[in-house]
PDB file of C-alpha atoms in Angstrom:
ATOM      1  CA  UNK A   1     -92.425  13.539 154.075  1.00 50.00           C
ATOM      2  CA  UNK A   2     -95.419  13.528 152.557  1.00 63.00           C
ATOM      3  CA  UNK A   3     -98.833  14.874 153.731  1.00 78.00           C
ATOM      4  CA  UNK A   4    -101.984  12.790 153.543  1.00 93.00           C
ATOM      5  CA  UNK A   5    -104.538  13.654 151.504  1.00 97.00           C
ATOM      6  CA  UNK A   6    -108.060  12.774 153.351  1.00 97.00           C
ATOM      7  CA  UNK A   7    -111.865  13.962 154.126  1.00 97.00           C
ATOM      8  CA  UNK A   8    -113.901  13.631 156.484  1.00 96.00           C
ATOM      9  CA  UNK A   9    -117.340  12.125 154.892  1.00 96.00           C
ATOM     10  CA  UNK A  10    -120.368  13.099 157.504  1.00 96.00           C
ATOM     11  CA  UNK A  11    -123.646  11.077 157.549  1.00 97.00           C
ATOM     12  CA  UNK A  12    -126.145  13.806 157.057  1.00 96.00           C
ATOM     13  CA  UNK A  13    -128.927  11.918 158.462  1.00 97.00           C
ATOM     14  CA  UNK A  14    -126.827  11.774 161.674  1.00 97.00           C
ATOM     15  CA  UNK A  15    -125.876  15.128 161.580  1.00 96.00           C
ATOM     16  CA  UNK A  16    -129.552  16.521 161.245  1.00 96.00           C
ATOM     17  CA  UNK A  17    -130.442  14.339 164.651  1.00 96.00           C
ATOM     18  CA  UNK A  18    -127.818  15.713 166.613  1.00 96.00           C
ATOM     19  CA  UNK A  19    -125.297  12.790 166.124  1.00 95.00           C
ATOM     20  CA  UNK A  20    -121.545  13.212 164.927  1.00 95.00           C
ATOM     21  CA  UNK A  21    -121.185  10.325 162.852  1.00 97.00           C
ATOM     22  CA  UNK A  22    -118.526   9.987 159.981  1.00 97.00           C
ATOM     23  CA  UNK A  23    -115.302   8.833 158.758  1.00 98.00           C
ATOM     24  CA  UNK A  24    -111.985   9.595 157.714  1.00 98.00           C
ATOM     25  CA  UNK A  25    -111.289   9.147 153.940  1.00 98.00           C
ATOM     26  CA  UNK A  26    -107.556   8.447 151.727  1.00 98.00           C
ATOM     27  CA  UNK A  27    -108.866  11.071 149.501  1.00 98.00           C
ATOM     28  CA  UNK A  28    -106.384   9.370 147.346  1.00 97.00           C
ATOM     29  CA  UNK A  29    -107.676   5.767 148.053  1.00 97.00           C
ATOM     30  CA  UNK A  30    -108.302   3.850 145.191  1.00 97.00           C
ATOM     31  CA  UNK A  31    -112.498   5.027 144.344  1.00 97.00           C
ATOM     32  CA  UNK A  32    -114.242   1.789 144.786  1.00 97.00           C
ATOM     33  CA  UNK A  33    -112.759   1.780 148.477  1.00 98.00           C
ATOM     34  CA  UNK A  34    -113.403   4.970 149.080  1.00 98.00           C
ATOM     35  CA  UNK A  35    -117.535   4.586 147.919  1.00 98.00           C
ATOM     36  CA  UNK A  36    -116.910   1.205 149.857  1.00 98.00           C
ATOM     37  CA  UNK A  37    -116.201   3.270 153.301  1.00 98.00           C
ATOM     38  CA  UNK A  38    -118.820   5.709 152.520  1.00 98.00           C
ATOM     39  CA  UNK A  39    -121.200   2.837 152.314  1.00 98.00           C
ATOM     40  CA  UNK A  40    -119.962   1.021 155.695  1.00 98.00           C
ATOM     41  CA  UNK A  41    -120.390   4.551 157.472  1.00 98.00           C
ATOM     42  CA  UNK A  42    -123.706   5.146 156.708  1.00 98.00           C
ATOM     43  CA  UNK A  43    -124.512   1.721 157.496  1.00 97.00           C
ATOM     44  CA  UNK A  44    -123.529   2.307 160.564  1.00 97.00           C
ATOM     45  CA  UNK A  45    -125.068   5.258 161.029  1.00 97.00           C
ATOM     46  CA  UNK A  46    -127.015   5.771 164.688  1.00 96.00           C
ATOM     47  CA  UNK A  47    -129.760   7.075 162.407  1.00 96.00           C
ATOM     48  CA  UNK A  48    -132.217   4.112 160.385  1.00 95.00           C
ATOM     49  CA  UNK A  49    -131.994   4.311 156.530  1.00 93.00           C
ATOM     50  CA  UNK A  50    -129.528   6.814 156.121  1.00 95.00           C
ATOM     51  CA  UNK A  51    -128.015   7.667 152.945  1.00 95.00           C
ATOM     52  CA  UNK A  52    -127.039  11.005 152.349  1.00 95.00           C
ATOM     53  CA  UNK A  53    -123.726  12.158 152.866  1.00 95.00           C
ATOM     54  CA  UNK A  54    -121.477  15.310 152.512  1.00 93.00           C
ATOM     55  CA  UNK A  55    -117.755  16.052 152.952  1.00 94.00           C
ATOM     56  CA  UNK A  56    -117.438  18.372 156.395  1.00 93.00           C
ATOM     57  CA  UNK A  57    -113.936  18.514 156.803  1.00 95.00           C
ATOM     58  CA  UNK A  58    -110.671  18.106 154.201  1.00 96.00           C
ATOM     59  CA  UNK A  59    -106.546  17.930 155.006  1.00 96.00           C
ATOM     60  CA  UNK A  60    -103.779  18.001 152.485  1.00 95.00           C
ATOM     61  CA  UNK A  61    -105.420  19.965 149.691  1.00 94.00           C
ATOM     62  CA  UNK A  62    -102.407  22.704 149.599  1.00 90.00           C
ATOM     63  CA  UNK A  63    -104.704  25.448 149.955  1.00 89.00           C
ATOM     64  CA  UNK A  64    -107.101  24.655 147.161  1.00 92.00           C
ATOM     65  CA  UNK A  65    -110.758  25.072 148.989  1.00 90.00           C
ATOM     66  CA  UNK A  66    -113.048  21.818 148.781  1.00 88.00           C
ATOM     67  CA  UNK A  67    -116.727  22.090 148.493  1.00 78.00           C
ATOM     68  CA  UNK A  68    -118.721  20.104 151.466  1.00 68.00           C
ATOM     69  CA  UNK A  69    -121.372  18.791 148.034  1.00 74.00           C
ATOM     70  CA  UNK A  70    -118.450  17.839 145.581  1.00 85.00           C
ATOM     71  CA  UNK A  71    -118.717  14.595 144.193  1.00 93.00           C
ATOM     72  CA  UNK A  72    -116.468  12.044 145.482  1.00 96.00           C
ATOM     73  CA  UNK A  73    -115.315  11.259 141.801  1.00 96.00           C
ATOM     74  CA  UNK A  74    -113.636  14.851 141.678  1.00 95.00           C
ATOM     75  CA  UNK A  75    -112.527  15.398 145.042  1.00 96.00           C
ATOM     76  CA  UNK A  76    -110.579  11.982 144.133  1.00 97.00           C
ATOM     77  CA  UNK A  77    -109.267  13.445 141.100  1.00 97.00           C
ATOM     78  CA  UNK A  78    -108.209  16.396 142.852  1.00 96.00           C
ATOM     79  CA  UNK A  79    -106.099  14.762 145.937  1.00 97.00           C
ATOM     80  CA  UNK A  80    -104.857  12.693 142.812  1.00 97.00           C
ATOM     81  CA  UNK A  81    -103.529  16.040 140.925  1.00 97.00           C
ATOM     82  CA  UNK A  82    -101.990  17.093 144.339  1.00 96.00           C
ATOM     83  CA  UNK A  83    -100.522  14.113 145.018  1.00 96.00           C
ATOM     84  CA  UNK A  84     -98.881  14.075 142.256  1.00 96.00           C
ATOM     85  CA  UNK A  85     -97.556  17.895 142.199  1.00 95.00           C
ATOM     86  CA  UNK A  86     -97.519  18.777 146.206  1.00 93.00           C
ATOM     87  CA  UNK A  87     -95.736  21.452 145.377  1.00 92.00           C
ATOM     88  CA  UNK A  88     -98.173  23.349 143.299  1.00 94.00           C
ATOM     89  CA  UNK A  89    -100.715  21.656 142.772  1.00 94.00           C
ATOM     90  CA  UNK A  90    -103.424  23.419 145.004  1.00 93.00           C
ATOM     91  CA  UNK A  91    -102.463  26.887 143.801  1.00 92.00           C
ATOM     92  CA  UNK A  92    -102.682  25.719 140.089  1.00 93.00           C
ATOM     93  CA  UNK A  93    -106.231  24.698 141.091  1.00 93.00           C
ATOM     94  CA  UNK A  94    -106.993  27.480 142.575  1.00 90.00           C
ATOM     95  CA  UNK A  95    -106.101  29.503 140.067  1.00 89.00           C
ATOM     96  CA  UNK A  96    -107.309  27.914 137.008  1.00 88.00           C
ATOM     97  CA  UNK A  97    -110.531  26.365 138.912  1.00 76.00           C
ATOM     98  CA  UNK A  98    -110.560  23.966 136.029  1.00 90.00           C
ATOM     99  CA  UNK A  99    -108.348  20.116 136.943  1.00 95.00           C
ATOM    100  CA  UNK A 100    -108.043  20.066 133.468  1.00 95.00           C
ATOM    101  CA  UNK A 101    -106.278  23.259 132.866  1.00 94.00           C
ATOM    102  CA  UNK A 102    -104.381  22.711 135.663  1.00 95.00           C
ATOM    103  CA  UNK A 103    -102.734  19.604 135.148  1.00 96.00           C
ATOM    104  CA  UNK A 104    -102.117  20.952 131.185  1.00 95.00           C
ATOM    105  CA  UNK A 105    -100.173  23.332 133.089  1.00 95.00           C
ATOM    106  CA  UNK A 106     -98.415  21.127 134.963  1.00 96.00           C
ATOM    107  CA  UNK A 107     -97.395  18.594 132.216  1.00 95.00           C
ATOM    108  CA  UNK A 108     -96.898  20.724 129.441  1.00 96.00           C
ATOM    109  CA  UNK A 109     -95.833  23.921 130.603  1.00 95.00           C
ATOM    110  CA  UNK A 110     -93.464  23.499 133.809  1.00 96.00           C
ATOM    111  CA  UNK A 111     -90.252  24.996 133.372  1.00 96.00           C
ATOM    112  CA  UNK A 112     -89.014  24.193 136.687  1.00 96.00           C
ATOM    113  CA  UNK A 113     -88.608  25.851 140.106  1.00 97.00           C
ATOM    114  CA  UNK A 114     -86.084  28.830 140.869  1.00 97.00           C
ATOM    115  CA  UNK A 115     -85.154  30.578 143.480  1.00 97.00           C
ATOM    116  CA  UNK A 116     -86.084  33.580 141.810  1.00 96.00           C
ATOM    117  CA  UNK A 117     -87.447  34.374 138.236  1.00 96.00           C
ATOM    118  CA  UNK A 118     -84.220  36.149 137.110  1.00 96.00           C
ATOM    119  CA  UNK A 119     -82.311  33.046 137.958  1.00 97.00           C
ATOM    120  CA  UNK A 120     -84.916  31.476 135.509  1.00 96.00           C
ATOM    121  CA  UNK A 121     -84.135  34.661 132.953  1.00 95.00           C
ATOM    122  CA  UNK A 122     -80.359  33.783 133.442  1.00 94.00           C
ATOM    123  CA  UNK A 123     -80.775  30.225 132.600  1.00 94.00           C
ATOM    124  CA  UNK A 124     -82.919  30.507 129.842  1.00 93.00           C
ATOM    125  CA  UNK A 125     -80.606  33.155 128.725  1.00 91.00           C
ATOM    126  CA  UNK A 126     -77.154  31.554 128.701  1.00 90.00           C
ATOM    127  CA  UNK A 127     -78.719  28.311 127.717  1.00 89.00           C
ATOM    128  CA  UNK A 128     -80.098  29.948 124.197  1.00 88.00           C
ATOM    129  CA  UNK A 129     -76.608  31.202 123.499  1.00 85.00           C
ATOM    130  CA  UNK A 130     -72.724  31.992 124.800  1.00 88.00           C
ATOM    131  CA  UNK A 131     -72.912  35.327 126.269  1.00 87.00           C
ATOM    132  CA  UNK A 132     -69.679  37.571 126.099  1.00 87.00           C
ATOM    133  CA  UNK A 133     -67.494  37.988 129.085  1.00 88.00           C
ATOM    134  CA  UNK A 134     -67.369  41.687 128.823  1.00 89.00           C
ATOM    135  CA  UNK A 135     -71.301  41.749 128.173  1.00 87.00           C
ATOM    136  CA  UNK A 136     -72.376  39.618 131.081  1.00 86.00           C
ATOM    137  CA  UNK A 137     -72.312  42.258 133.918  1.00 87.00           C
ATOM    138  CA  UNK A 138     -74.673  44.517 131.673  1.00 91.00           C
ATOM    139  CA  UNK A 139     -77.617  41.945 131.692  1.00 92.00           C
ATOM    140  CA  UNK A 140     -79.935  43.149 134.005  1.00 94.00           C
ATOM    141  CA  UNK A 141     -81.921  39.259 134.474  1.00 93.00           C
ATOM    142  CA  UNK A 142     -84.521  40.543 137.017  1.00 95.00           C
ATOM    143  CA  UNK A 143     -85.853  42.996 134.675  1.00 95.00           C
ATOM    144  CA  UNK A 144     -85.548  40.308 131.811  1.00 95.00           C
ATOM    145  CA  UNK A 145     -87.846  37.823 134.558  1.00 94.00           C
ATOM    146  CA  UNK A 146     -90.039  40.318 135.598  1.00 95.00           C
ATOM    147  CA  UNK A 147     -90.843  41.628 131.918  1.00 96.00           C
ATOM    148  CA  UNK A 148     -91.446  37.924 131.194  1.00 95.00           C
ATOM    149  CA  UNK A 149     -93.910  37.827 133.553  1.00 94.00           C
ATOM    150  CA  UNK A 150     -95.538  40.626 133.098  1.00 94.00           C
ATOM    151  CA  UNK A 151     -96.094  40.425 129.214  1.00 94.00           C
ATOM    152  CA  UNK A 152     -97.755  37.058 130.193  1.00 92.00           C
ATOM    153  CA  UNK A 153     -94.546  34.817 128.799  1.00 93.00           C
ATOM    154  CA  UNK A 154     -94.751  33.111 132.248  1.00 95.00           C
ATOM    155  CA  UNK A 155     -96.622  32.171 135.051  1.00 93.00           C
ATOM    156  CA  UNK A 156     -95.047  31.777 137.793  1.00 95.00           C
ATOM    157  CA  UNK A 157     -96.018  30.384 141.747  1.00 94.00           C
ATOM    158  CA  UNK A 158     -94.033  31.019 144.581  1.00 92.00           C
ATOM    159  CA  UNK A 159     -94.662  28.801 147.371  1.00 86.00           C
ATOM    160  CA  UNK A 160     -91.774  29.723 149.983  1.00 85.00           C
ATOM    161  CA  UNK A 161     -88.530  31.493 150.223  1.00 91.00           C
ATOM    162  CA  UNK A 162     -86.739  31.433 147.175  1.00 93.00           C
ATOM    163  CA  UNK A 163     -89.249  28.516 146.442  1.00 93.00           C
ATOM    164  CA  UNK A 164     -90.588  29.945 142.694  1.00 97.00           C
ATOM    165  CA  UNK A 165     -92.420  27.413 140.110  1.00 97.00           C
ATOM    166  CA  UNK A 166     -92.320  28.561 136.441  1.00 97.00           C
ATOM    167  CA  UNK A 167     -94.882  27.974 133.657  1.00 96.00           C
ATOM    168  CA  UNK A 168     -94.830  28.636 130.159  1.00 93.00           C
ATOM    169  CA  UNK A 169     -97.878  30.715 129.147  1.00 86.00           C
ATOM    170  CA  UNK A 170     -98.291  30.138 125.577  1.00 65.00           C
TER     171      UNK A 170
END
C-alpha cells in the first residue's frame, strides 16, 4: 500500500480576507499539472486578481518537514525522492537537508535493510570469506556492527522493529 504524496496549495489572497480557499495537490503529479491546478485555484479564488500562493498543509513526506514558501519545483522533487525510497527517504532528507546528497546516498551507498546491524556485520562477514566452524561462536557481530557505525563505516536508519537501512559512508 502505498501512501500519497500531496499538499495542500492555499490562495493567499483568500486567506488574508478571511476565506479558506485551496486545493489538494499529487505532490508527485507530473509539474506542468501541478502549476496547471495551482493556476485553476487561484482563478477561482473568492478574492479578484489573486495570485499568490503558499503550501499550508503536506501528507506523505515520511517525516521530512516541508516549508509553507518552498517552491513547487522542489517540493516535486522531494515527493519524487520519497516516492521512490518510502522507506527512507524522509529521514535521508532530513538528515542530509541536501536532495542531492540524499539520493547519492540512496543510489550509491545502500547496503540493504537488516534486522539489526550485526546481522549486517555477519553478512558482510561470512560473505568476504569462509569462517571456521570452531571460530564462529567467538565472533562477537554486534560489536563488529556497532564499531562500524561508530567509526563512521556506516550509516545506518532504523525505521521500525528490526526494520534497519544500511549506508556505506565512504
Amino acid at each position: 500500500m502505498s501512501i500519497e504524496i500531496k499538499i495542500y496549495v492555499a490562495d493567499l489572497a483568500a486567506y488574508n480576507a478571511g476565506y479558506l480557499h485551496g486545493v489538494w495537490i499529487d505532490a508527485c503529479s507530473d509539474i506542468d499539472d501541478i502549476w496547471e491546478q495551482v493556476k485553476t485555484m487561484l482563478a477561482e479564488s473568492p478574492v479578484e486578481n489573486s495570485e499568490e500562493f503558499s503550501i499550508h498543509d503536506y501528507e506523505g513526506f515520511s517525516g521530512y518537514q516541508l516549508s509553507e514558501y518552498e517552491g513547487i519545483e522542489a517540493v516535486h522533487e522531494v515527493a519524487c525522492f520519497i516516492e521512490e525510497y518510502p522507506d527512507f527517504a524522509g529521514e535521508l532528507l532530513n538528515h542530509f537537508s541536501d536532495l542531492d546528497e540524499a539520493r547519492s546516498m540512496a543510489e550509491d551507498n545502500y547496503c540493504g535493510c537488516y534486522s539489526s546491524i550485526a546481522d549486517y556485520a555477519q553478512e558482510l562477514t561470512e560473505g568476504t570469506g569462509e569462517i571456521p566452524q570452531h571460530l564462529e561462536h567467538y565472533i562477537d557481530y554486534e560489536s563488529m556492527g556497532r564499531d562500524m557505525e561508530m567509526s563512521g563505516n556506516i550509516f545506518t536508519i532504523e525505521v521500525g522493529y528490526q526494520e534497519v537501512h544500511i549506508f556505506y559512508s565512504h
